[in-house]
Amino acid sequence: MRTAICPGSFDPVTYGHLDIFGRVSLLFDHVIVAVSRNPIKNPLFSIEERVELLKSVLTHYPNIEVSSFDGLTVNYAIKRKAIAIVRGLRVISDFENEFRMALTNKKLACHVETIFLMTKAEYSFINSSTVKEIASFGGSLRSLVPPVVEEKLREKMKNLPKS
Ligand code: ADP
C-alpha cells in the first residue's frame, strides 16, 4: 500500500488545501493529512479544533485519514510508513523554503520523497493567514473556505479578547 502524508498547520483548512488533498487521494492508496502541533506558530485554532474541522470536510474521501503529530515531519512519515511527503506550491516565495525543507528531509530519510503539487490558479492567492485577516474584519469567506470553517472562524473572532 502506498501512503503519502500531507503535513501542515491548517489553521484553518482552506479550499487551497482541499484541492491538494483531493488530487493526492487519486495518486496514493492512503493519504494522511497530518496536522503539526508546532506551538511556535501560535495558531488561532487548537490542534483538536483543526483536526475536527479537517475531518468534517474530508468525510467523502475514504482513503484520507486526519491525524496530528509532534516533532519532525520526516520522523512522522517514517513512523507511518509513508513513502512521500506531499506539499502544495503556490507562489515563487513558497519555493525557497520548500526546497530547503525537501533537501533537509532527504538528508534525514533518503527513502522518503517530497512531492510538490502546483496549486490551481484560482486558489493560488489563498492562505490561512489571509483568511484569518479577512475574518477579523468581517469580510466574506465564501470562496476561500468551506461553510463549516467560515462558521467556526466567525465564532472564534467573536470570542477573541478585544485588544
Ligand atoms: P505550513 O505551516 O506547514 O506551511 P499550511 O497550512 O500553511 O502549513 O500549508 C500546508 C500545505 O498546504 C503546504 O504544503 C502549503 O504549501 C499548502 N497550501 C497552502 N495553501 C495552499 C493553496 N492555496 N494552494 C495549494 N497549496 C496550498
Coordinates of C-alpha atoms and ligand atoms in Angstrom, one line a residue:
M1 CA 0.0 0.0 0.0
R2 CA 1.4 3.4 -1.0
T3 CA 0.9 6.0 1.7
A4 CA 1.6 9.8 1.5
I5 CA 1.4 12.4 4.2
C6 CA 0.3 16.0 3.7
P7 CA 1.7 17.9 6.6
G8 CA 0.8 21.4 7.6
S9 CA -0.7 23.8 10.1
F10 CA -4.1 24.0 8.5
D11 CA -5.0 27.0 10.8
P12 CA -7.7 26.7 9.3
V13 CA -8.1 24.5 6.3
T14 CA -8.9 26.3 3.1
Y15 CA -10.2 25.4 -0.4
G16 CA -6.5 25.5 -1.5
H17 CA -5.6 22.7 0.9
L18 CA -8.7 20.7 0.0
D19 CA -7.8 20.9 -3.7
I20 CA -4.4 19.4 -3.0
F21 CA -5.8 16.6 -0.7
G22 CA -8.4 15.6 -3.4
R23 CA -5.6 15.3 -6.0
V24 CA -3.3 13.4 -3.7
S25 CA -6.1 11.0 -2.9
L26 CA -6.1 9.9 -6.6
L27 CA -2.4 9.3 -6.6
F28 CA -1.9 7.2 -3.4
D29 CA -3.8 4.3 -1.8
H30 CA -3.8 6.0 1.6
V31 CA -3.3 9.7 2.5
I32 CA -2.6 11.0 6.0
V33 CA -3.4 14.7 6.4
A34 CA -1.1 15.4 9.3
V35 CA -1.6 18.5 11.5
S36 CA 1.6 19.8 13.0
R37 CA 1.4 20.8 16.6
N38 CA 4.2 23.3 16.2
P39 CA 3.4 25.8 19.0
I40 CA 5.9 28.4 17.6
K41 CA 3.3 29.3 15.0
N42 CA 0.9 30.4 17.7
P43 CA -2.2 29.1 16.0
L44 CA -5.7 30.5 16.2
F45 CA -7.3 27.1 16.4
S46 CA -6.2 24.4 18.8
I47 CA -4.8 21.2 17.4
E48 CA -8.1 19.4 18.3
E49 CA -10.2 22.0 16.5
R50 CA -8.0 21.9 13.4
V51 CA -8.2 18.1 13.3
E52 CA -12.0 18.2 13.8
L53 CA -12.5 20.8 11.1
L54 CA -10.4 18.7 8.6
K55 CA -12.3 15.6 9.5
S56 CA -15.6 17.3 9.0
V57 CA -14.7 18.5 5.4
L58 CA -13.0 15.2 4.3
T59 CA -15.7 12.7 5.2
H60 CA -16.3 11.8 1.5
Y61 CA -12.7 10.7 0.9
P62 CA -12.5 7.0 2.1
N63 CA -8.7 6.9 1.7
I64 CA -7.9 10.1 3.6
E65 CA -7.1 9.9 7.3
V66 CA -6.6 13.0 9.5
S67 CA -4.1 12.9 12.4
S68 CA -1.8 15.1 14.3
F69 CA 1.9 14.9 15.2
D70 CA 4.7 16.4 17.2
G71 CA 8.2 16.9 16.1
L72 CA 9.8 16.4 12.7
T73 CA 7.6 15.7 9.8
V74 CA 10.1 13.2 8.4
N75 CA 10.0 11.2 11.6
Y76 CA 6.3 11.1 11.5
A77 CA 6.4 10.0 7.8
I78 CA 8.8 7.1 8.8
K79 CA 6.6 6.1 11.7
R80 CA 3.5 5.9 9.5
K81 CA 5.4 4.1 6.7
A82 CA 4.7 6.9 4.2
I83 CA 6.8 6.9 1.0
A84 CA 6.1 10.5 0.2
I85 CA 5.6 13.9 1.8
V86 CA 3.3 16.0 -0.4
R87 CA 3.3 19.8 -0.3
G88 CA 1.5 22.4 -2.3
L89 CA 3.3 25.2 -4.1
R90 CA 1.6 28.5 -4.7
V91 CA 4.0 31.3 -5.4
I92 CA 7.7 31.6 -6.1
S93 CA 8.2 32.7 -2.5
D94 CA 7.0 29.2 -1.3
F95 CA 9.7 27.6 -3.4
E96 CA 12.8 28.6 -1.4
N97 CA 11.5 27.4 1.9
E98 CA 10.1 24.2 0.4
F99 CA 13.3 23.4 -1.5
R100 CA 15.3 23.8 1.7
M101 CA 12.9 21.6 3.7
A102 CA 12.8 18.9 0.9
L103 CA 16.6 18.7 0.8
T104 CA 16.8 18.5 4.6
N105 CA 14.2 15.8 4.8
K106 CA 16.1 13.9 2.1
K107 CA 19.2 14.0 4.2
L108 CA 17.3 12.8 7.2
A109 CA 15.5 10.0 5.4
C110 CA 16.7 9.3 1.9
H111 CA 13.8 6.9 1.1
V112 CA 11.1 9.4 1.7
E113 CA 10.4 11.5 -1.4
T114 CA 9.0 15.1 -1.2
I115 CA 6.4 15.7 -4.0
F116 CA 5.1 19.1 -4.9
L117 CA 1.7 19.7 -6.4
M118 CA 1.2 23.1 -8.1
T119 CA -1.8 25.0 -6.8
K120 CA -4.8 25.6 -9.1
A121 CA -4.7 29.2 -10.5
E122 CA -8.0 30.1 -8.7
Y123 CA -6.5 29.0 -5.3
S124 CA -3.0 30.4 -5.7
F125 CA -3.7 33.5 -3.6
I126 CA -5.4 31.7 -0.7
N127 CA -3.6 31.1 2.5
S128 CA -4.7 30.6 6.1
S129 CA -3.3 34.0 7.3
T130 CA -5.2 36.0 4.7
V131 CA -8.4 34.0 5.6
K132 CA -7.9 34.9 9.3
E133 CA -7.3 38.6 8.5
I134 CA -10.4 38.8 6.3
A135 CA -12.4 37.0 9.1
S136 CA -11.2 39.5 11.6
F137 CA -12.6 42.4 9.6
G138 CA -15.9 40.5 8.9
G139 CA -15.3 40.1 5.2
S140 CA -16.8 37.3 3.0
L141 CA -15.0 34.0 3.2
R142 CA -17.4 32.1 0.8
S143 CA -14.9 31.5 -2.0
L144 CA -12.0 30.7 0.4
V145 CA -13.1 28.1 3.0
P146 CA -16.0 25.6 3.4
P147 CA -19.1 26.9 5.2
V148 CA -18.3 25.0 8.5
V149 CA -14.9 26.6 8.6
E150 CA -16.4 30.0 8.0
E151 CA -18.8 29.5 10.8
K152 CA -16.0 28.4 13.3
L153 CA -13.9 31.4 12.2
R154 CA -16.8 33.8 12.9
E155 CA -17.3 32.2 16.3
K156 CA -13.6 32.4 17.1
M157 CA -13.4 36.1 16.1
K158 CA -16.4 36.9 18.2
N159 CA -14.9 35.3 21.3
L160 CA -11.4 36.8 20.9
P161 CA -10.5 39.3 23.6
K162 CA -10.6 42.9 22.3
S163 CA -7.1 44.5 22.2
Ligands
ADP1 P1 2.6 25.1 6.8 O1 2.7 26.0 8.0 O2 3.3 23.8 7.0 O3 3.1 25.8 5.6 P2 0.0 25.4 5.8 O4 -1.3 25.0 6.5 O5 0.2 26.9 5.6 O6 1.1 24.8 6.7 O7 0.1 24.7 4.4 C1 0.1 23.3 4.4 C2 0.4 22.8 2.9 O8 -0.6 23.3 2.1 C3 1.7 23.5 2.4 O9 2.3 22.5 1.6 C4 1.2 24.6 1.6 O10 2.1 25.0 0.6 C5 -0.1 24.1 1.0 N1 -1.0 25.1 0.7 C6 -1.5 26.1 1.5 N2 -2.3 26.9 0.8 C7 -2.4 26.4 -0.5 C8 -3.1 26.8 -1.7 N3 -3.9 27.9 -1.7 N4 -2.9 26.0 -2.8 C9 -2.1 25.0 -2.7 N5 -1.4 24.5 -1.7 C10 -1.5 25.3 -0.5

